[in-house]
Each structure stands twice: as C-alpha cells, then as structure tokens.
C-alpha cells in the first residue's frame, strides 16, 4: 500500500460556527443571527428547534436572509426570494400553532441551483436566453423539499446550463470562493457550495453531470453528494446531458445530507429514468470495521497537487483508524474518462439545447431578421455564452454524419469499459477512494482561456458519472494557503447509504473541524 503524508488533513479545534475565528473562510459572516443561535446550526438542529418551538421558522428565515444580504459580494445568488421565504415560514409557524406536522426539515433555509424549476420564481440556468423565465411548476425535488418543511430563500449562481467547472460561465458574473474571494468556488453548482460554506444555509441543492456538486464542495470545504442515477427525480431540471445529469445535495455534514436525501428520494412517474422503488435505503450505523476501501492508483499519483495527496493520505489513515481495510485498486480505463465524458456530454447537450432557438423557446433576438435561420442564428449567438456555444459545436460535430461512429459511438463503447472496470473493482472493494480534484481552488481567470486545463478539473469526478454510480466529496483538510481539499468516495449502484455512513464516521472522528462550518 502506498504511503502518504498526513499533514494537510489535520483539523484545527472547533470554535464558534465550527472553526476558530482565525481559520473560518473569509466570506463567512460573523455576528448576523449568531446572538439568536441560528448561525452555524446544522439542518437537524434547526428542524428540531423549530418543531419543539424553541425557534420559529420566521426567526430562522430572517437570520438566513440577513446573512444572504450581507454576503452579496460573493455573488452566489441570482435571485433572493425574501417575500416568498417569509410567506413560507409564516405558513409553517401557523401549521405548528395548529398542532400540524411541519415535516423533517421544518424551517430549514435552503438554496436551490438556478437550473431547477421553482414555481413562480425566476429560473434562468444563468443564461441570457432564459433571463425572464418564470416556471409554472416546481421540480419534483423542490416540491418534496417544500413538503418536508424546508424554506427556499433563493436561487444560486452557476455555470450557464451547468457547463463549467468554475462558475465563471454565468451570465450574472462569477461567484467567489468564501475562503479566498480571488478564487473560483468550482462549478457548475458553485453558488450552492458558497451558500453552505459561507454559513448562509445548512443545505443546498445542485446538479451533478460530471462532478458539478462534488468539485465545488471540495473547493469550498463542504460535503457534496451525487446519488445513484435515478434515485432522485430529474423532472423539472433543465437538461444538459440527460444520461449524466443528477440532482445532488450540498451540506455541512453527512448527517444533514442524509436528512435531505430521506426527504427527496423516491420514485417519480414523471421521470422515466427514476428508479421504481425508493432505493436510498435507511440510516446505518457509523462503524467501519471490516469495510474494504480501494485507493484508485491511476488517480492518486502524478498530476495531483502534493497537498491534495497529503489530504488523501490523512483520509486513508483516518479510515484505517476506524477499522476499514484500505488497499490499492485499479481502474485501467480511467485515463479515457475526460475524452469520453466530453464527447457524451457535449453530444447530448447539442440535442437538448436545440430547443433554445428563439422561436419555439427561449429569448428571441432579431425581430426584423428575415427567415427562421436568421432569427435562430441571432438568438442563439447573442443569448448563449461562449462555453455553451463551444460545447454545442463539439457535440454537433460528434453527432454529424460520417463522424458519429468515430466519436460519439466510440465514446459509448469506452463508457461501457469504464463501467466494467468499476464492476470488477467492486468485486474486491466495498468503496473506492480518490481525490475529488487534482488541486485546490484556482484563481478566477486563470483557466478561462484554456478550456482543456479547465476540463481536466473533472478527471476524478467524471468517472462515477459515466457509470451512474453514487459518489460523495468530503472535506479532508487544508493547504498551506488555507484552501480546503476534498476526497471522493465512490460506491456500487445503490450504495448511497454506505457513502453517507463513511462520511458520518469520518465526521465523528475528526470532530467539528471535519465540515468547516458544522455546528
């Protein structure tokens, strides 16, 4: 077994809000709502306090709204829904006064990524093409959040249509990492990760196509969970690549993510890819005695920042200390992950985004243009960002006559090889372990003109997406510059609860410092 240093995984002792004052992220808000005991509380603590009457939903929501307003410079929200949040909190408090059951997430403030439909609330996917789109219905996951008693306070910033790894591809400007405002928060669910990391909300929804929940979770020092494909409904999620897209959850702790998943999971007849039964399962004990974990050799060596490898090594030591058996594992086809992912994803994006033509759907530009082709060219050219246009062109080329078999068809065959590698690995291991990203958050603008360098950020996270597997990113320490590192755990199909079991075990071992802002 390879030997790693463990320096970067050492966590500071917990202080107010989960970290000592001098080691909290620069964007975390001090004072706002803390006197009432709201800041730094976990979702479980908030729900218990609201259900018991110790706090009202109105009090919790007002504190969250105040924290969101104070964090405006992080540009993590596209829409802050103050009126809607207050109305929802008022209904919850009235229900409690009448003796009703407010649900397991009673009064918990939540942020939802802006490509997930919210009835009556602007949903733009961070694109000029949908700048005025107000959906007539809720996505299934949003409806289930509301039914569980959660209060949506706003819609988070993101890379346009989910296409990006830095949150710089937004029509509303880049979101900023709360640990260092000069750096990216990751993408495409960057705004949701910032909302949790900055202490505005304990839970947020994102979407994950090739790592868009897990990568920003690692950059921002929170927990990011992508379930098995089909465990969460995709109905009402604006499509990027339909065979890869999944709703995911970001939170301060594995326990909070588990609480959200219990409310969100389950079949949905409106989503043909939804699994027919509630496959999420039940809560499990946190012990790891005898659990077999494989560190993926191809992803844990050259190409990673040394401090990321130190964080990985610290996690290995922690897992072994909890009783897990850790050895090396191999995924030979992993080297094909990036090209396979970017062929499959762009091809599906080309098809899905063809509806944004300025005629049947999306914003129309060029009212005086002559002919459908001219209107479509102007509308798409002026309302879609450069990265979205690049991916549409890549995907259209891969699907074009004469090139389909050489590109898209071959990518599908390699995707099968990657899945086969995972299947063989899981014959020997219960879980696989990798870094979440090769390095920590990078400066804003550093990779904007180098798409390949940006795409390589997804080298670890795209693999479980291609195979439809559940995966989680958990905090694993800090670099010398104080930037968070994350590690990724991958489970076999429907091993979602197993991942959260390990996350909670690591969390308990490390204490409050594991999730930087855990209460």
Coordinates of C-alpha atoms in Angstrom, one line a residue:
X1 CA 0.0 0.0 0.0
X2 CA 1.3 3.4 -1.0
X3 CA 2.4 5.6 2.0
X4 CA 1.1 9.2 2.2
X5 CA 1.9 12.1 4.4
X6 CA -1.0 13.2 6.6
X7 CA -0.1 16.9 7.4
X8 CA -2.8 18.6 5.4
X9 CA -5.7 16.6 6.9
X10 CA -5.1 17.8 10.5
X11 CA -8.0 19.9 11.6
X12 CA -8.0 22.9 13.9
X13 CA -10.1 22.6 17.1
X14 CA -13.6 23.8 16.7
X15 CA -14.7 27.3 17.8
X16 CA -17.9 29.3 17.2
X17 CA -19.5 28.1 14.0
X18 CA -17.2 25.1 13.7
X19 CA -13.8 26.7 13.4
X20 CA -11.7 29.1 15.4
X21 CA -12.2 32.7 14.4
X22 CA -8.9 33.0 12.5
X23 CA -9.5 29.9 10.4
X24 CA -13.0 30.4 9.2
X25 CA -13.4 31.3 5.5
X26 CA -13.1 35.0 4.7
X27 CA -16.6 35.0 3.4
X28 CA -18.2 33.5 6.5
X29 CA -20.4 36.0 8.3
X30 CA -19.8 36.8 11.9
X31 CA -22.5 38.2 14.2
X32 CA -25.5 38.1 11.9
X33 CA -28.0 35.9 13.6
X34 CA -25.4 34.4 16.0
X35 CA -26.9 36.0 19.0
X36 CA -30.1 34.1 18.4
X37 CA -28.2 30.8 17.9
X38 CA -29.0 30.4 14.2
X39 CA -25.6 30.7 12.6
X40 CA -23.6 27.5 12.4
X41 CA -26.6 25.3 13.3
X42 CA -27.0 22.1 11.4
X43 CA -30.2 21.3 9.5
X44 CA -31.0 18.7 12.1
X45 CA -30.6 21.2 14.9
X46 CA -32.7 23.9 13.1
X47 CA -35.5 21.4 12.4
X48 CA -35.6 20.1 16.0
X49 CA -35.6 23.7 17.4
X50 CA -38.5 24.7 15.1
X51 CA -40.5 21.6 15.8
X52 CA -40.1 22.0 19.6
X53 CA -41.0 25.7 19.5
X54 CA -37.6 26.9 20.7
X55 CA -37.2 28.8 17.5
X56 CA -39.9 29.9 15.0
X57 CA -39.4 29.3 11.3
X58 CA -39.8 33.1 10.9
X59 CA -36.8 33.8 13.1
X60 CA -34.6 31.2 11.3
X61 CA -35.5 32.5 7.9
X62 CA -35.0 36.2 8.8
X63 CA -31.5 35.3 10.1
X64 CA -30.7 33.4 6.9
X65 CA -32.0 36.3 4.7
X66 CA -29.8 38.7 6.7
X67 CA -26.7 36.5 6.2
X68 CA -27.5 36.3 2.4
X69 CA -27.8 40.1 2.1
X70 CA -24.5 40.5 4.0
X71 CA -22.7 38.1 1.6
X72 CA -23.8 39.8 -1.6
X73 CA -20.2 40.4 -2.6
X74 CA -19.7 36.6 -3.1
X75 CA -22.3 36.8 -5.9
X76 CA -23.6 33.4 -5.0
X77 CA -27.3 34.1 -5.7
X78 CA -29.1 35.0 -8.8
X79 CA -32.4 35.6 -7.0
X80 CA -33.0 36.2 -3.3
X81 CA -36.7 35.5 -2.6
X82 CA -37.4 37.4 0.6
X83 CA -41.1 37.7 0.2
X84 CA -41.6 34.0 -0.7
X85 CA -39.4 32.8 2.1
X86 CA -41.2 34.9 4.7
X87 CA -44.6 33.7 3.4
X88 CA -43.4 30.0 3.6
X89 CA -42.1 30.5 7.1
X90 CA -45.3 32.1 8.2
X91 CA -47.3 29.1 6.9
X92 CA -45.0 26.7 8.8
X93 CA -45.4 28.6 12.0
X94 CA -49.2 28.7 11.6
X95 CA -49.2 25.0 11.0
X96 CA -47.2 24.4 14.2
X97 CA -49.5 26.5 16.2
X98 CA -52.4 24.4 15.0
X99 CA -50.7 21.2 16.0
X100 CA -49.8 20.1 12.5
X101 CA -46.6 18.2 11.4
X102 CA -44.2 20.7 9.7
X103 CA -42.0 17.9 8.3
X104 CA -38.5 16.6 8.9
X105 CA -36.9 19.8 7.5
X106 CA -39.1 22.2 9.4
X107 CA -37.9 25.7 8.9
X108 CA -34.6 24.8 7.4
X109 CA -33.5 27.5 4.9
X110 CA -32.3 26.1 1.6
X111 CA -30.8 27.5 -1.6
X112 CA -31.7 25.8 -4.9
X113 CA -29.5 25.9 -8.0
X114 CA -31.0 28.1 -10.8
X115 CA -31.5 25.3 -13.3
X116 CA -34.1 23.6 -11.1
X117 CA -37.6 24.8 -11.6
X118 CA -39.3 26.8 -8.8
X119 CA -43.0 27.7 -9.4
X120 CA -43.4 31.4 -9.7
X121 CA -39.7 32.1 -9.1
X122 CA -37.3 33.2 -11.8
X123 CA -35.2 30.3 -13.1
X124 CA -32.5 31.3 -15.6
X125 CA -29.9 28.5 -15.6
X126 CA -27.6 31.5 -15.5
X127 CA -28.3 32.2 -19.2
X128 CA -29.4 35.3 -21.0
X129 CA -31.6 33.0 -23.1
X130 CA -33.8 32.4 -20.0
X131 CA -33.4 35.8 -18.3
X132 CA -37.1 36.2 -17.8
X133 CA -38.3 32.6 -17.4
X134 CA -40.7 32.1 -14.5
X135 CA -41.7 28.4 -14.3
X136 CA -45.4 27.4 -13.9
X137 CA -44.5 24.4 -11.6
X138 CA -41.9 23.0 -9.2
X139 CA -39.4 20.4 -10.0
X140 CA -40.1 17.2 -8.1
X141 CA -37.2 17.7 -5.7
X142 CA -38.4 21.2 -5.0
X143 CA -41.9 20.0 -4.3
X144 CA -40.5 17.4 -1.9
X145 CA -38.3 20.0 -0.1
X146 CA -41.3 22.2 0.5
X147 CA -43.4 19.2 1.6
X148 CA -40.7 18.3 4.1
X149 CA -40.9 21.8 5.6
X150 CA -37.7 23.4 4.1
X151 CA -37.9 27.1 3.1
X152 CA -36.3 28.1 -0.2
X153 CA -34.7 31.5 0.2
X154 CA -33.1 31.9 -3.2
X155 CA -31.7 30.5 -6.4
X156 CA -28.0 30.1 -6.7
X157 CA -25.5 31.2 -9.3
X158 CA -24.0 28.6 -11.6
X159 CA -22.2 28.0 -14.9
X160 CA -24.6 28.6 -17.7
X161 CA -26.7 25.4 -18.3
X162 CA -24.4 23.6 -15.9
X163 CA -21.5 23.8 -18.4
X164 CA -18.4 24.7 -16.5
X165 CA -16.0 23.8 -13.6
X166 CA -15.5 27.3 -12.1
X167 CA -18.8 29.2 -12.0
X168 CA -17.2 31.8 -14.4
X169 CA -19.5 30.9 -17.3
X170 CA -22.5 32.7 -15.8
X171 CA -24.4 35.5 -17.4
X172 CA -24.6 37.0 -14.0
X173 CA -20.8 37.0 -13.3
X174 CA -18.6 34.7 -11.4
X175 CA -19.4 33.6 -7.9
X176 CA -16.5 33.9 -5.4
X177 CA -15.0 31.4 -3.0
X178 CA -15.6 32.4 0.6
X179 CA -12.2 31.1 1.7
X180 CA -10.5 33.4 -0.8
X181 CA -12.5 35.8 -2.9
X182 CA -9.9 35.9 -5.6
X183 CA -10.5 32.2 -6.4
X184 CA -13.3 30.2 -8.0
X185 CA -15.8 28.3 -5.9
X186 CA -15.9 25.5 -8.5
X187 CA -18.8 24.6 -10.8
X188 CA -21.2 24.3 -12.0
X189 CA -23.0 24.3 -8.7
X190 CA -20.7 27.0 -7.3
X191 CA -23.3 29.3 -5.8
X192 CA -24.9 26.4 -3.9
X193 CA -21.5 25.4 -2.4
X194 CA -20.8 29.1 -1.4
X195 CA -24.2 29.4 0.3
X196 CA -23.3 26.4 2.5
X197 CA -19.6 27.3 3.1
X198 CA -20.4 30.9 3.9
X199 CA -22.9 29.9 6.6
X200 CA -25.9 31.3 4.9
X201 CA -27.8 28.0 4.8
X202 CA -27.0 24.5 6.0
X203 CA -28.3 22.7 2.9
X204 CA -28.4 23.5 -0.8
X205 CA -29.4 21.7 -4.0
X206 CA -27.2 21.4 -7.0
X207 CA -27.0 19.3 -10.1
X208 CA -24.1 17.0 -11.0
X209 CA -23.3 16.0 -14.6
X210 CA -19.6 15.3 -14.4
X211 CA -18.8 16.5 -10.9
X212 CA -20.8 19.7 -10.6
X213 CA -21.7 19.1 -7.0
X214 CA -18.6 17.3 -5.8
X215 CA -16.0 19.6 -7.3
X216 CA -17.4 22.8 -5.8
X217 CA -17.9 21.0 -2.5
X218 CA -14.2 20.2 -2.4
X219 CA -13.2 23.8 -3.4
X220 CA -15.4 25.2 -0.7
X221 CA -14.8 22.7 2.1
X222 CA -18.3 21.2 2.4
X223 CA -19.9 17.9 1.7
X224 CA -21.2 17.2 -1.8
X225 CA -23.3 14.1 -2.6
X226 CA -24.3 12.7 -6.0
X227 CA -26.7 9.8 -5.7
X228 CA -27.0 6.7 -7.9
X229 CA -28.6 7.7 -11.3
X230 CA -32.3 7.5 -10.8
X231 CA -32.5 7.8 -7.0
X232 CA -33.6 11.5 -7.2
X233 CA -36.1 12.6 -9.8
X234 CA -34.8 14.8 -12.7
X235 CA -38.3 16.1 -13.5
X236 CA -38.2 19.9 -13.6
X237 CA -34.4 20.1 -14.0
X238 CA -33.2 22.0 -17.1
X239 CA -31.4 19.4 -19.1
X240 CA -27.7 19.5 -20.1
X241 CA -26.8 15.8 -20.7
X242 CA -29.7 13.6 -19.8
X243 CA -27.8 10.3 -19.3
X244 CA -25.5 12.0 -16.8
X245 CA -27.5 14.8 -15.1
X246 CA -28.4 14.2 -11.5
X247 CA -29.7 16.3 -8.7
X248 CA -27.2 16.4 -5.8
X249 CA -27.1 17.8 -2.2
X250 CA -24.5 20.0 -0.6
X251 CA -24.4 20.4 3.2
X252 CA -22.2 21.0 6.2
X253 CA -22.2 17.4 7.3
X254 CA -23.0 13.9 6.1
X255 CA -25.8 13.7 8.6
X256 CA -27.5 16.8 7.1
X257 CA -27.1 15.4 3.6
X258 CA -28.7 12.2 4.8
X259 CA -31.6 14.0 6.3
X260 CA -32.2 15.8 3.0
X261 CA -31.9 12.6 1.0
X262 CA -34.5 10.9 3.1
X263 CA -37.0 13.6 2.2
X264 CA -36.0 13.8 -1.5
X265 CA -35.5 10.2 -2.7
X266 CA -38.2 8.1 -4.2
X267 CA -39.9 7.2 -7.5
X268 CA -41.5 9.7 -9.7
X269 CA -43.8 8.7 -12.6
X270 CA -43.0 12.0 -14.4
X271 CA -39.3 11.0 -14.8
X272 CA -38.8 7.9 -17.0
X273 CA -35.3 7.5 -15.5
X274 CA -36.5 7.5 -11.9
X275 CA -36.0 4.1 -10.1
X276 CA -39.3 2.4 -9.4
X277 CA -38.7 2.0 -5.7
X278 CA -37.2 4.2 -3.0
X279 CA -33.7 2.8 -3.4
X280 CA -32.0 5.2 -1.0
X281 CA -32.4 2.9 2.0
X282 CA -32.3 3.5 5.7
X283 CA -29.8 5.1 8.0
X284 CA -26.9 2.8 9.0
X285 CA -24.5 2.6 12.0
X286 CA -21.3 4.6 11.6
X287 CA -18.8 1.9 12.3
X288 CA -16.4 0.9 9.5
X289 CA -15.0 -2.3 10.9
X290 CA -14.1 -4.6 8.0
X291 CA -15.2 -2.2 5.3
X292 CA -12.9 -2.7 2.3
X293 CA -11.8 0.5 0.5
X294 CA -9.6 0.8 -2.6
X295 CA -7.5 3.8 -3.4
X296 CA -7.6 4.2 -7.2
X297 CA -3.9 4.0 -8.3
X298 CA -4.4 5.8 -11.6
X299 CA -5.9 8.9 -9.9
X300 CA -3.8 9.1 -6.7
X301 CA -0.3 9.9 -8.1
X302 CA 1.3 12.1 -10.7
X303 CA -0.8 15.1 -11.8
X304 CA -2.1 15.8 -8.3
X305 CA -1.0 18.7 -6.1
X306 CA 1.2 17.4 -3.3
X307 CA -1.1 18.9 -0.7
X308 CA -4.1 17.1 -2.2
X309 CA -2.2 13.8 -1.9
X310 CA -1.4 14.7 1.7
X311 CA -5.1 15.2 2.4
X312 CA -5.8 11.8 0.7
X313 CA -3.2 10.2 2.9
X314 CA -4.8 11.7 6.0
X315 CA -8.1 10.3 5.0
X316 CA -6.5 6.8 4.4
X317 CA -5.1 7.0 8.0
X318 CA -8.4 8.0 9.4
X319 CA -10.3 5.2 7.6
X320 CA -7.8 2.7 8.9
X321 CA -8.2 4.1 12.4
X322 CA -11.9 3.5 12.1
X323 CA -11.3 -0.2 11.2
X324 CA -11.5 -0.1 7.4
X325 CA -9.2 -2.1 5.3
X326 CA -7.5 0.1 2.7
X327 CA -5.6 -1.2 -0.3
X328 CA -4.8 0.0 -3.8
X329 CA -7.3 -0.5 -6.6
X330 CA -7.1 -0.2 -10.4
X331 CA -9.3 1.4 -13.0
X332 CA -7.3 1.0 -16.2
X333 CA -9.8 2.7 -18.4
X334 CA -9.9 5.8 -16.2
X335 CA -7.4 7.6 -18.5
X336 CA -10.2 7.7 -21.1
X337 CA -12.6 9.4 -18.7
X338 CA -12.2 13.0 -19.8
X339 CA -12.5 12.5 -23.6
X340 CA -15.3 10.1 -23.1
X341 CA -17.2 12.4 -20.8
X342 CA -16.8 15.4 -23.0
X343 CA -17.9 13.6 -26.1
X344 CA -21.0 12.1 -24.4
X345 CA -21.9 15.3 -22.6
X346 CA -21.5 17.6 -25.5
X347 CA -23.4 15.4 -27.9
X348 CA -26.4 15.2 -25.5
X349 CA -26.1 19.0 -24.9
X350 CA -26.2 19.6 -28.6
X351 CA -29.5 17.7 -28.8
X352 CA -31.0 19.1 -25.6
X353 CA -30.2 22.8 -26.3
X354 CA -31.6 22.7 -29.9
X355 CA -34.9 23.9 -28.4
X356 CA -33.3 27.3 -27.5
X357 CA -33.9 28.7 -31.0
X358 CA -35.6 32.0 -30.2
X359 CA -38.7 30.8 -32.0
X360 CA -40.3 27.9 -30.1
X361 CA -38.4 28.5 -26.9
X362 CA -36.1 31.0 -25.1
X363 CA -35.5 34.7 -25.7
X364 CA -35.9 35.9 -29.2
X365 CA -33.4 38.3 -30.8
X366 CA -33.7 39.9 -34.2
X367 CA -37.4 40.6 -34.7
X368 CA -36.7 42.1 -38.1
X369 CA -34.4 39.3 -39.3
X370 CA -35.6 37.6 -42.4
X371 CA -36.3 33.9 -42.1
X372 CA -36.2 31.3 -39.3
X373 CA -32.5 30.6 -39.8
X374 CA -31.5 34.2 -39.3
X375 CA -33.7 34.5 -36.2
X376 CA -32.2 31.3 -34.7
X377 CA -28.6 32.4 -35.5
X378 CA -29.0 35.8 -33.9
X379 CA -30.9 34.4 -30.9
X380 CA -28.5 31.6 -30.1
X381 CA -25.4 33.7 -30.9
X382 CA -26.4 36.6 -28.7
X383 CA -28.0 34.8 -25.7
X384 CA -25.8 31.8 -25.3
X385 CA -22.4 32.2 -23.7
X386 CA -19.1 31.2 -25.3
X387 CA -18.6 27.9 -23.4
X388 CA -22.2 26.8 -24.2
X389 CA -21.7 27.6 -27.9
X390 CA -18.4 25.7 -27.8
X391 CA -19.9 22.6 -26.4
X392 CA -22.9 22.7 -28.7
X393 CA -20.5 22.8 -31.7
X394 CA -18.3 20.0 -30.3
X395 CA -21.4 17.8 -29.7
X396 CA -23.0 18.6 -33.1
X397 CA -19.7 17.7 -34.8
X398 CA -19.5 14.4 -32.9
X399 CA -23.1 13.5 -33.9
X400 CA -22.7 14.6 -37.6
X401 CA -22.9 12.1 -40.5
X402 CA -19.6 10.5 -41.1
X403 CA -18.3 11.2 -37.6
X404 CA -20.9 9.6 -35.4
X405 CA -19.2 6.2 -35.1
X406 CA -15.7 7.6 -34.8
X407 CA -16.6 9.9 -31.9
X408 CA -19.9 9.5 -30.1
X409 CA -20.3 5.8 -30.9
X410 CA -16.8 5.1 -29.7
X411 CA -17.3 7.1 -26.6
X412 CA -20.3 5.0 -25.7
X413 CA -18.2 1.8 -26.1
X414 CA -15.5 3.3 -23.9
X415 CA -18.1 4.3 -21.4
X416 CA -19.0 0.6 -21.1
X417 CA -15.4 -0.2 -20.5
X418 CA -15.2 2.3 -17.6
X419 CA -18.4 0.8 -16.1
X420 CA -16.8 -2.7 -16.4
X421 CA -13.7 -1.5 -14.6
X422 CA -15.8 -0.3 -11.7
X423 CA -17.8 -3.6 -11.6
X424 CA -14.5 -5.6 -11.4
X425 CA -13.2 -3.3 -8.7
X426 CA -16.3 -3.7 -6.6
X427 CA -15.8 -7.4 -6.6
X428 CA -12.9 -6.8 -4.2
X429 CA -13.9 -3.5 -2.5
X430 CA -16.9 -2.0 -0.9
X431 CA -15.9 1.6 -1.8
X432 CA -13.3 3.3 -3.9
X433 CA -11.3 6.4 -2.8
X434 CA -9.8 9.2 -4.9
X435 CA -9.0 12.9 -4.6
X436 CA -12.1 14.9 -5.6
X437 CA -10.0 17.3 -7.6
X438 CA -6.3 17.3 -8.6
X439 CA -5.7 20.7 -6.8
X440 CA -7.4 23.3 -4.6
X441 CA -9.5 26.2 -5.9
X442 CA -7.6 28.2 -8.6
X443 CA -7.7 32.0 -9.2
X444 CA -10.5 33.5 -11.1
X445 CA -9.5 33.9 -14.7
X446 CA -6.5 31.6 -14.6
X447 CA -8.0 28.9 -16.8
X448 CA -10.7 30.9 -18.7
X449 CA -8.6 30.9 -21.9
X450 CA -7.5 27.3 -21.7
X451 CA -10.6 25.0 -22.0
X452 CA -8.5 21.8 -21.8
X453 CA -7.0 22.8 -18.5
X454 CA -10.4 23.6 -17.2
X455 CA -11.9 20.3 -18.4
X456 CA -9.1 18.3 -16.6
X457 CA -10.5 19.5 -13.3
X458 CA -13.2 16.9 -13.8
X459 CA -10.7 14.0 -14.2
X460 CA -11.7 12.3 -10.9
X461 CA -15.4 13.2 -10.7
X462 CA -16.5 12.3 -14.3
X463 CA -15.8 8.6 -13.9
X464 CA -18.7 7.7 -11.5
X465 CA -21.0 10.0 -13.5
X466 CA -20.3 7.9 -16.6
X467 CA -21.1 4.7 -14.7
X468 CA -24.1 6.1 -13.0
X469 CA -22.6 5.5 -9.5
X470 CA -23.1 7.3 -6.3
X471 CA -20.2 9.4 -5.1
X472 CA -19.5 11.9 -2.3
X473 CA -16.9 14.5 -1.7
X474 CA -15.9 15.1 2.0
X475 CA -13.6 17.7 3.4
X476 CA -10.1 16.4 4.0
X477 CA -8.1 19.3 5.4
X478 CA -6.4 22.5 4.1
X479 CA -3.4 23.6 2.1
X480 CA -0.7 25.9 3.5
X481 CA -2.7 28.8 2.0
X482 CA -5.8 27.8 4.0
X483 CA -7.7 26.4 1.0
X484 CA -9.9 23.3 1.5
X485 CA -9.1 19.9 0.0
X486 CA -11.7 17.2 -0.6
X487 CA -11.6 13.4 -1.2
X488 CA -14.1 11.4 -3.1
X489 CA -15.7 8.1 -2.1
X490 CA -17.5 6.0 -4.8
X491 CA -19.9 3.2 -4.1
X492 CA -21.5 0.5 -6.3
X493 CA -25.0 1.1 -7.7
X494 CA -27.5 1.9 -4.8
X495 CA -24.6 2.1 -2.3
X496 CA -25.7 5.6 -1.4
X497 CA -26.3 5.0 2.3
X498 CA -22.9 3.3 2.6
X499 CA -21.3 6.5 1.4
X500 CA -23.1 8.6 4.0
X501 CA -22.2 6.1 6.6
X502 CA -18.5 6.6 5.9
X503 CA -18.9 10.4 5.7
X504 CA -20.5 10.4 9.2
X505 CA -17.8 8.1 10.6
X506 CA -15.1 10.4 9.4
X507 CA -17.0 13.4 10.6
X508 CA -17.3 11.9 14.1
X509 CA -13.6 11.0 14.2
X510 CA -12.4 14.5 13.1
X511 CA -14.9 16.4 15.2
X512 CA -16.5 19.7 14.2
X513 CA -13.4 20.6 12.1
X514 CA -14.4 17.9 9.5
X515 CA -17.1 20.0 7.9
X516 CA -15.7 23.5 8.2
X517 CA -18.9 25.2 9.3
X518 CA -20.6 22.3 11.1
X519 CA -22.4 23.4 14.2

